[in-house]
């Protein structure tokens, strides 16, 4: 492309020169130069030639004079590029001190913003955040967006999301690049403003700021966080309606909605959301949470759990939920039976802790201490102490494998 453009320019100049020569050949004109009694006459054609020759000589002299300066400047640029390349390679290889030494030297000449940004990342990798901030502050205003992104990354690494938002709001850094938008969304989420982060998902997808898998994960996390941060029932309802139907069966999203609804006294919404999610896709953690909800409707929840148990008789989460429902009704014998069956099916520390709470409430402190100790042992990955307990559901036999 450059060769074609240069060739076109030279062709145009040749055409203009030929036209000028033709016109001057028809009428060369008359030029008189008088200076201190000397007269010199010629025509316009030779004056034009003399002027062009003089300009060429002046250009040639200037080129010769500027040649050392131009060679020195090219040498400095070459050294700067070499330092930049060596510094980036050292950063990639983990030689952070060497990278931080080479990159500021490159920043003195060309590619200053890139070199300073890389030097800041090298300082961050060394744990010297003060030096990283110094490198970022040295980036000039002509690269405001690069500087803002670097400052936001450093602020998020230091758990300062508000400072990250301030850096990204720099008027000179607008409009934000895809990386800047992703950092702003992460800063919103870290500032307990997940609803604002969730609102940026459309722009993040449009600009392909993150891979689709990462965006899908953030969508689930931000949706759950936004529901948990809802200030009142109206805000919770609005945010739940804005969640896509596909996410309304995701366990973490449903759990956040149910917990917040229960905290706001919205018992029907809390229970129905988990019931719908479990009917759509089974999840043991969500089934266990169904029994932990701090809401009433014990009979309703117990009936739903019994219905699910007919389909999944070996579910430890359902047995634990039924045990909690039985305890809420005051039926400890049935609750104990459900707990022992849950433990036999591989229930975790929650079942042992619930068993300890039940025995402590009935005054059986010895068994309660064993149950609590087993809950701690399971959390540490240690074997539990066998527990012999008589219950109508087990006929007084020892639980195998406890």
Short mmCIF file of C-alpha atoms in Angstrom, two decimals:
data_model
loop_
_atom_site.label_atom_id
_atom_site.label_comp_id
_atom_site.label_asym_id
_atom_site.label_seq_id
_atom_site.Cartn_x
_atom_site.Cartn_y
_atom_site.Cartn_z
CA UNK A 1 0.00 0.00 0.00
CA UNK A 2 2.82 2.47 0.84
CA UNK A 3 4.63 1.66 -2.42
CA UNK A 4 1.46 2.29 -4.42
CA UNK A 5 0.82 5.59 -2.62
CA UNK A 6 4.41 6.79 -3.18
CA UNK A 7 4.27 5.80 -6.83
CA UNK A 8 1.02 7.73 -7.25
CA UNK A 9 2.54 10.84 -5.65
CA UNK A 10 5.57 10.71 -7.93
CA UNK A 11 3.37 10.28 -11.01
CA UNK A 12 1.33 13.36 -10.01
CA UNK A 13 4.48 15.37 -9.43
CA UNK A 14 5.83 14.32 -12.83
CA UNK A 15 2.60 15.37 -14.52
CA UNK A 16 2.65 18.75 -12.78
CA UNK A 17 6.31 19.24 -13.69
CA UNK A 18 5.67 18.35 -17.33
CA UNK A 19 2.77 20.80 -17.53
CA UNK A 20 4.87 23.54 -15.94
CA UNK A 21 7.77 22.86 -18.30
CA UNK A 22 5.44 22.97 -21.30
CA UNK A 23 3.95 26.30 -20.26
CA UNK A 24 7.34 27.82 -19.54
CA UNK A 25 8.74 26.54 -22.85
CA UNK A 26 5.99 28.39 -24.74
CA UNK A 27 6.65 31.62 -22.82
CA UNK A 28 9.84 31.47 -20.72
CA UNK A 29 9.24 34.98 -19.38
CA UNK A 30 11.79 37.60 -18.40
CA UNK A 31 13.47 38.03 -15.01
CA UNK A 32 15.71 40.98 -14.09
CA UNK A 33 17.80 40.94 -10.96
CA UNK A 34 19.49 44.24 -10.02
CA UNK A 35 21.78 44.50 -7.04
CA UNK A 36 24.26 47.35 -6.35
CA UNK A 37 24.67 48.31 -9.94
CA UNK A 38 24.78 44.77 -11.24
CA UNK A 39 22.08 43.62 -13.62
CA UNK A 40 21.39 39.99 -14.31
CA UNK A 41 18.73 38.90 -16.74
CA UNK A 42 17.34 35.45 -17.34
CA UNK A 43 14.05 33.71 -17.91
CA UNK A 44 11.58 32.17 -15.48
CA UNK A 45 12.49 28.63 -16.47
CA UNK A 46 16.08 28.90 -15.25
CA UNK A 47 14.98 30.72 -12.09
CA UNK A 48 12.67 27.79 -11.28
CA UNK A 49 15.48 25.34 -11.87
CA UNK A 50 17.83 27.39 -9.68
CA UNK A 51 15.28 27.58 -6.87
CA UNK A 52 14.64 23.83 -6.94
CA UNK A 53 18.39 23.14 -7.02
CA UNK A 54 18.90 25.46 -4.06
CA UNK A 55 16.15 23.79 -2.08
CA UNK A 56 17.65 20.39 -2.84
CA UNK A 57 21.08 21.55 -1.65
CA UNK A 58 19.59 22.97 1.57
CA UNK A 59 17.71 19.70 2.20
CA UNK A 60 20.88 17.73 1.59
CA UNK A 61 22.88 19.90 4.00
CA UNK A 62 20.18 19.60 6.68
CA UNK A 63 20.09 15.84 6.27
CA UNK A 64 23.83 15.60 6.70
CA UNK A 65 23.73 17.82 9.79
CA UNK A 66 20.80 15.88 11.33
CA UNK A 67 22.24 12.48 10.49
CA UNK A 68 24.11 12.01 13.83
CA UNK A 69 21.06 13.09 15.83
CA UNK A 70 18.81 10.76 13.85
CA UNK A 71 21.22 7.86 14.30
CA UNK A 72 21.42 8.55 18.05
CA UNK A 73 17.62 8.67 18.33
CA UNK A 74 17.23 5.41 16.42
CA UNK A 75 19.81 3.80 18.68
CA UNK A 76 17.93 4.90 21.79
CA UNK A 77 14.63 3.60 20.38
CA UNK A 78 16.26 0.27 19.54
CA UNK A 79 17.67 -0.03 23.05
CA UNK A 80 14.30 0.90 24.52
CA UNK A 81 12.54 -1.79 22.49
CA UNK A 82 15.17 -4.32 23.57
CA UNK A 83 14.69 -3.38 27.22
CA UNK A 84 10.93 -3.60 26.84
CA UNK A 85 11.15 -7.04 25.24
CA UNK A 86 13.63 -8.29 27.82
CA UNK A 87 11.55 -6.85 30.66
CA UNK A 88 8.32 -8.45 29.45
CA UNK A 89 10.10 -11.78 29.03
CA UNK A 90 11.54 -11.50 32.55
CA UNK A 91 8.06 -10.73 33.88
CA UNK A 92 6.66 -13.79 32.13
CA UNK A 93 9.44 -15.97 33.53
CA UNK A 94 8.97 -14.70 37.08
CA UNK A 95 12.16 -12.63 37.36
CA UNK A 96 10.20 -9.75 38.85
CA UNK A 97 13.10 -7.71 40.23
CA UNK A 98 14.93 -7.83 36.88
CA UNK A 99 11.72 -6.96 35.02
CA UNK A 100 11.07 -3.99 37.28
CA UNK A 101 14.62 -2.76 36.63
CA UNK A 102 14.43 -3.04 32.82
CA UNK A 103 10.88 -1.82 32.22
CA UNK A 104 11.21 1.70 33.73
CA UNK A 105 14.30 2.20 31.56
CA UNK A 106 12.21 1.36 28.52
CA UNK A 107 9.54 3.76 29.76
CA UNK A 108 11.98 6.68 29.46
CA UNK A 109 11.79 6.51 25.69
CA UNK A 110 9.08 4.67 23.75
CA UNK A 111 6.11 2.52 24.75
CA UNK A 112 6.04 4.28 28.10
CA UNK A 113 2.52 3.25 29.11
CA UNK A 114 3.09 -0.43 28.34
CA UNK A 115 6.42 -0.46 30.13
CA UNK A 116 5.08 1.30 33.23
CA UNK A 117 2.08 -1.01 33.39
CA UNK A 118 4.29 -4.09 33.15
CA UNK A 119 6.61 -2.65 35.80
CA UNK A 120 3.60 -2.17 38.11
CA UNK A 121 2.60 -5.79 37.61
CA UNK A 122 6.14 -6.91 38.41
CA UNK A 123 6.07 -4.86 41.61
CA UNK A 124 2.69 -6.32 42.51
CA UNK A 125 4.02 -9.82 41.99
CA UNK A 126 6.86 -8.98 44.42
CA UNK A 127 4.29 -7.75 46.94
CA UNK A 128 5.49 -4.14 46.74
CA UNK A 129 2.18 -2.39 46.14
CA UNK A 130 3.62 1.04 46.92
CA UNK A 131 6.08 0.69 44.03
CA UNK A 132 3.27 -0.55 41.82
CA UNK A 133 1.23 2.57 42.56
CA UNK A 134 4.27 4.71 41.80
CA UNK A 135 4.71 3.08 38.39
CA UNK A 136 1.02 3.54 37.59
CA UNK A 137 1.05 7.19 38.63
CA UNK A 138 3.94 7.78 36.22
CA UNK A 139 1.74 6.90 33.22
CA UNK A 140 0.84 10.16 31.47
CA UNK A 141 -2.69 11.40 30.80
CA UNK A 142 -2.40 10.40 27.16
CA UNK A 143 -2.90 6.82 28.32
CA UNK A 144 -5.57 7.51 30.93
CA UNK A 145 -7.52 4.32 30.22
CA UNK A 146 -4.44 2.14 30.65
CA UNK A 147 -3.62 3.92 33.90
CA UNK A 148 -7.20 3.57 35.18
CA UNK A 149 -7.29 -0.16 34.46
CA UNK A 150 -3.96 -0.68 36.22
CA UNK A 151 -5.11 1.27 39.26
CA UNK A 152 -8.38 -0.65 39.39
CA UNK A 153 -6.59 -4.00 39.19
CA UNK A 154 -4.27 -3.00 42.03
CA UNK A 155 -7.15 -1.68 44.15
CA UNK A 156 -9.12 -4.90 43.74
CA UNK A 157 -6.04 -6.93 44.62
CA UNK A 158 -5.80 -4.88 47.83
CA UNK A 159 -9.54 -5.33 48.55
CA UNK A 160 -10.29 -1.65 47.89
CA UNK A 161 -13.27 -1.88 45.49
CA UNK A 162 -14.38 1.72 46.10
CA UNK A 163 -10.97 3.02 45.00
CA UNK A 164 -11.21 0.77 41.94
CA UNK A 165 -14.54 2.40 40.99
CA UNK A 166 -13.05 5.87 41.51
CA UNK A 167 -10.15 5.01 39.20
CA UNK A 168 -12.48 3.68 36.50
CA UNK A 169 -14.71 6.79 36.73
CA UNK A 170 -11.85 9.00 35.52
CA UNK A 171 -13.42 11.21 32.79
CA UNK A 172 -10.29 10.90 30.65
CA UNK A 173 -10.63 7.09 30.67
CA UNK A 174 -14.07 7.06 29.08
CA UNK A 175 -15.46 5.10 27.33
CA UNK A 176 -14.20 2.04 29.16
CA UNK A 177 -12.71 -0.86 27.25
CA UNK A 178 -14.04 -4.42 27.72
CA UNK A 179 -11.39 -5.02 30.40
CA UNK A 180 -12.45 -1.84 32.16
CA UNK A 181 -16.10 -2.90 32.14
CA UNK A 182 -15.22 -6.29 33.60
CA UNK A 183 -13.22 -4.63 36.39
CA UNK A 184 -16.07 -2.23 37.11
CA UNK A 185 -18.51 -5.12 37.44
CA UNK A 186 -16.15 -6.99 39.77
CA UNK A 187 -15.71 -3.82 41.84
CA UNK A 188 -19.50 -3.41 42.10
CA UNK A 189 -19.84 -6.99 43.32
CA UNK A 190 -17.03 -6.55 45.85
CA UNK A 191 -18.72 -3.34 47.08
CA UNK A 192 -21.97 -5.20 47.86
CA UNK A 193 -23.60 -3.67 44.80
CA UNK A 194 -24.22 -6.91 42.98
CA UNK A 195 -27.37 -5.55 41.32
CA UNK A 196 -25.23 -2.96 39.49
CA UNK A 197 -22.76 -5.68 38.51
CA UNK A 198 -25.60 -7.86 37.24
CA UNK A 199 -26.88 -4.95 35.12
CA UNK A 200 -23.55 -4.86 33.25
CA UNK A 201 -23.83 -8.46 32.03
CA UNK A 202 -25.42 -7.39 28.74
CA UNK A 203 -22.59 -4.99 27.93
CA UNK A 204 -19.98 -7.56 28.97
CA UNK A 205 -21.49 -10.15 26.63
CA UNK A 206 -21.85 -7.67 23.78
CA UNK A 207 -18.18 -6.65 24.02
CA UNK A 208 -17.00 -10.23 24.74
CA UNK A 209 -15.15 -8.97 27.80
CA UNK A 210 -14.95 -12.47 29.30
CA UNK A 211 -15.37 -16.04 28.05
CA UNK A 212 -18.94 -17.27 28.12
CA UNK A 213 -18.15 -19.78 30.86
CA UNK A 214 -16.77 -17.06 33.12
CA UNK A 215 -19.77 -14.82 32.38
CA UNK A 216 -22.19 -17.64 33.19
CA UNK A 217 -20.45 -18.23 36.51
CA UNK A 218 -20.53 -14.53 37.35
CA UNK A 219 -24.19 -14.38 36.38
CA UNK A 220 -25.03 -17.07 38.94
CA UNK A 221 -22.89 -15.51 41.66
CA UNK A 222 -24.10 -11.95 41.07
CA UNK A 223 -27.73 -13.02 40.86
CA UNK A 224 -27.45 -14.83 44.20
CA UNK A 225 -25.58 -11.90 45.76
CA UNK A 226 -28.10 -9.34 44.44
CA UNK A 227 -30.97 -11.36 45.95
CA UNK A 228 -29.17 -11.62 49.29
CA UNK A 229 -28.59 -7.84 49.28
CA UNK A 230 -32.24 -6.91 48.61
CA UNK A 231 -33.32 -4.27 51.10
CA UNK A 232 -37.03 -5.12 51.24
CA UNK A 233 -39.61 -7.50 49.86
CA UNK A 234 -40.39 -5.29 46.84
CA UNK A 235 -36.74 -5.11 45.83
CA UNK A 236 -36.41 -8.86 46.34
CA UNK A 237 -39.45 -9.54 44.15
CA UNK A 238 -38.18 -7.24 41.39
CA UNK A 239 -34.76 -8.86 41.37
CA UNK A 240 -36.23 -12.35 41.39
CA UNK A 241 -38.40 -11.48 38.39
CA UNK A 242 -35.34 -10.20 36.53
CA UNK A 243 -33.51 -13.51 37.00
CA UNK A 244 -33.80 -15.71 33.88
CA UNK A 245 -35.93 -18.82 34.30
CA UNK A 246 -32.90 -21.03 33.79
CA UNK A 247 -31.25 -19.56 36.89
CA UNK A 248 -34.32 -20.00 39.10
CA UNK A 249 -33.44 -23.64 39.57
CA UNK A 250 -29.75 -23.03 40.32
CA UNK A 251 -29.15 -24.08 43.95
CA UNK A 252 -27.07 -21.06 44.98
CA UNK A 253 -29.55 -18.61 43.44
CA UNK A 254 -32.58 -20.34 44.94
CA UNK A 255 -30.87 -20.60 48.33
CA UNK A 256 -30.10 -16.88 48.37
CA UNK A 257 -33.67 -16.00 47.43
CA UNK A 258 -35.19 -18.38 49.98
CA UNK A 259 -32.94 -17.18 52.81
CA UNK A 260 -33.67 -13.51 52.10
CA UNK A 261 -37.40 -14.15 51.72
CA UNK A 262 -37.44 -16.01 55.05
CA UNK A 263 -35.53 -13.16 56.72
CA UNK A 264 -38.12 -10.69 55.40
CA UNK A 265 -40.99 -12.84 56.70
CA UNK A 266 -42.05 -14.00 53.25
CA UNK A 267 -42.54 -17.65 54.20
CA UNK A 268 -44.58 -18.78 51.19
CA UNK A 269 -42.01 -17.42 48.74
CA UNK A 270 -39.13 -19.00 50.66
CA UNK A 271 -40.64 -22.49 50.68
CA UNK A 272 -42.19 -22.44 47.21
CA UNK A 273 -38.93 -21.37 45.54
CA UNK A 274 -37.05 -24.37 46.95
CA UNK A 275 -39.95 -26.72 46.20
CA UNK A 276 -40.04 -25.63 42.56
CA UNK A 277 -36.26 -25.92 42.23
CA UNK A 278 -36.18 -29.43 43.74
CA UNK A 279 -39.05 -30.55 41.52
CA UNK A 280 -37.09 -29.27 38.52
CA UNK A 281 -33.63 -30.54 39.48
CA UNK A 282 -32.69 -32.41 42.62
CA UNK A 283 -29.94 -31.05 44.86
CA UNK A 284 -28.99 -32.51 48.26
CA UNK A 285 -27.72 -29.21 49.68
CA UNK A 286 -30.95 -27.46 48.73
CA UNK A 287 -32.98 -30.26 50.29
CA UNK A 288 -31.07 -29.85 53.54
CA UNK A 289 -31.58 -26.08 53.42
CA UNK A 290 -35.32 -26.67 53.08
CA UNK A 291 -35.27 -28.07 56.61
CA UNK A 292 -33.14 -25.19 57.94
CA UNK A 293 -35.43 -22.40 56.80
CA UNK A 294 -36.43 -20.23 59.77
CA UNK A 295 -40.09 -20.23 58.74
CA UNK A 296 -43.27 -21.83 59.96
CA UNK A 297 -45.42 -24.11 57.75
CA UNK A 298 -43.93 -27.18 59.41
CA UNK A 299 -46.72 -29.52 58.31
CA UNK A 300 -46.55 -28.28 54.73
CA UNK A 301 -42.79 -28.71 54.52
CA UNK A 302 -42.93 -32.11 56.19
CA UNK A 303 -45.54 -33.31 53.69
CA UNK A 304 -43.37 -32.10 50.77
CA UNK A 305 -40.31 -33.83 52.23
CA UNK A 306 -42.27 -37.08 52.68
CA UNK A 307 -43.36 -36.89 49.06
CA UNK A 308 -39.76 -36.47 47.89
CA UNK A 309 -38.62 -39.27 50.22
CA UNK A 310 -40.87 -41.72 48.42
CA UNK A 311 -38.86 -41.00 45.26
CA UNK A 312 -35.46 -40.88 47.01
CA UNK A 313 -35.66 -43.09 50.12
CA UNK A 314 -31.89 -43.03 50.61
CA UNK A 315 -31.46 -39.25 50.60
CA UNK A 316 -29.58 -38.18 53.77
CA UNK A 317 -30.59 -34.53 53.23
CA UNK A 318 -34.29 -35.43 53.17
CA UNK A 319 -33.97 -37.59 56.29
CA UNK A 320 -32.21 -34.74 58.06
CA UNK A 321 -34.94 -32.32 56.95
CA UNK A 322 -37.65 -34.68 58.22
CA UNK A 323 -35.82 -34.98 61.53
CA UNK A 324 -35.84 -31.21 61.91
CA UNK A 325 -39.52 -31.08 61.08
CA UNK A 326 -40.26 -33.79 63.66
CA UNK A 327 -38.27 -31.92 66.31
CA UNK A 328 -40.17 -28.75 65.48
CA UNK A 329 -43.40 -30.67 66.16
CA UNK A 330 -41.96 -31.99 69.43
CA UNK A 331 -41.69 -35.62 68.28
CA UNK A 332 -38.13 -36.48 69.33
CA UNK A 333 -38.49 -40.24 68.87
CA UNK A 334 -39.37 -39.84 65.21
CA UNK A 335 -36.69 -37.19 64.77
CA UNK A 336 -34.10 -39.53 66.31
CA UNK A 337 -35.15 -42.32 63.97
CA UNK A 338 -34.76 -40.05 60.94
CA UNK A 339 -31.36 -38.86 62.16
CA UNK A 340 -30.01 -42.35 62.68
CA UNK A 341 -31.20 -43.35 59.22
CA UNK A 342 -29.62 -40.22 57.76
CA UNK A 343 -26.29 -41.01 59.45
CA UNK A 344 -26.47 -44.57 58.19
CA UNK A 345 -26.94 -43.16 54.65
CA UNK A 346 -23.80 -41.03 54.97
CA UNK A 347 -25.10 -37.73 56.36
CA UNK A 348 -22.41 -35.27 57.44
CA UNK A 349 -21.65 -33.29 60.59
CA UNK A 350 -25.03 -31.53 60.47
CA UNK A 351 -26.84 -34.77 61.29
CA UNK A 352 -24.53 -35.50 64.23
CA UNK A 353 -24.96 -31.95 65.53
CA UNK A 354 -28.74 -32.23 65.23
CA UNK A 355 -28.58 -35.54 67.07
CA UNK A 356 -26.53 -33.91 69.82
CA UNK A 357 -29.01 -31.03 70.10
CA UNK A 358 -31.89 -33.48 70.47
CA UNK A 359 -30.21 -35.58 73.17
CA UNK A 360 -29.12 -32.43 75.02
CA UNK A 361 -32.71 -31.20 75.00
CA UNK A 362 -33.91 -34.48 76.50
CA UNK A 363 -31.23 -34.43 79.19
CA UNK A 364 -29.05 -37.23 77.77
CA UNK A 365 -25.77 -35.30 78.08
CA UNK A 366 -23.53 -38.34 77.61
CA UNK A 367 -24.95 -39.23 74.20
CA UNK A 368 -25.08 -35.56 73.26
CA UNK A 369 -21.35 -35.16 73.96
CA UNK A 370 -20.55 -38.19 71.80
CA UNK A 371 -22.70 -36.81 68.96
CA UNK A 372 -21.07 -33.37 69.15
CA UNK A 373 -17.61 -34.95 69.20
CA UNK A 374 -18.48 -37.02 66.13
CA UNK A 375 -19.60 -33.85 64.32
CA UNK A 376 -16.17 -32.32 64.97
CA UNK A 377 -14.39 -35.53 63.95
CA UNK A 378 -16.24 -35.61 60.62
CA UNK A 379 -15.27 -32.01 59.93
CA UNK A 380 -11.63 -32.94 60.51
CA UNK A 381 -11.87 -36.10 58.41
CA UNK A 382 -11.37 -38.37 61.41
CA UNK A 383 -13.30 -41.61 62.11
CA UNK A 384 -16.34 -41.24 64.36
CA UNK A 385 -17.00 -43.05 67.61
CA UNK A 386 -19.64 -45.81 67.27
CA UNK A 387 -22.88 -44.85 68.95
CA UNK A 388 -25.27 -47.47 70.36
CA UNK A 389 -28.71 -46.03 70.73
CA UNK A 390 -32.06 -47.69 71.07
CA UNK A 391 -34.82 -46.35 68.98
CA UNK A 392 -38.11 -47.73 67.74
CA UNK A 393 -36.95 -47.46 64.16
CA UNK A 394 -33.80 -49.55 64.67
CA UNK A 395 -34.88 -52.18 67.22
CA UNK A 396 -32.05 -51.31 69.60
CA UNK A 397 -29.23 -52.48 67.30
CA UNK A 398 -25.94 -50.70 66.94
CA UNK A 399 -25.60 -48.45 63.86
CA UNK A 400 -23.16 -50.10 61.49
CA UNK A 401 -20.22 -48.08 60.29
CA UNK A 402 -20.58 -45.25 62.85
#
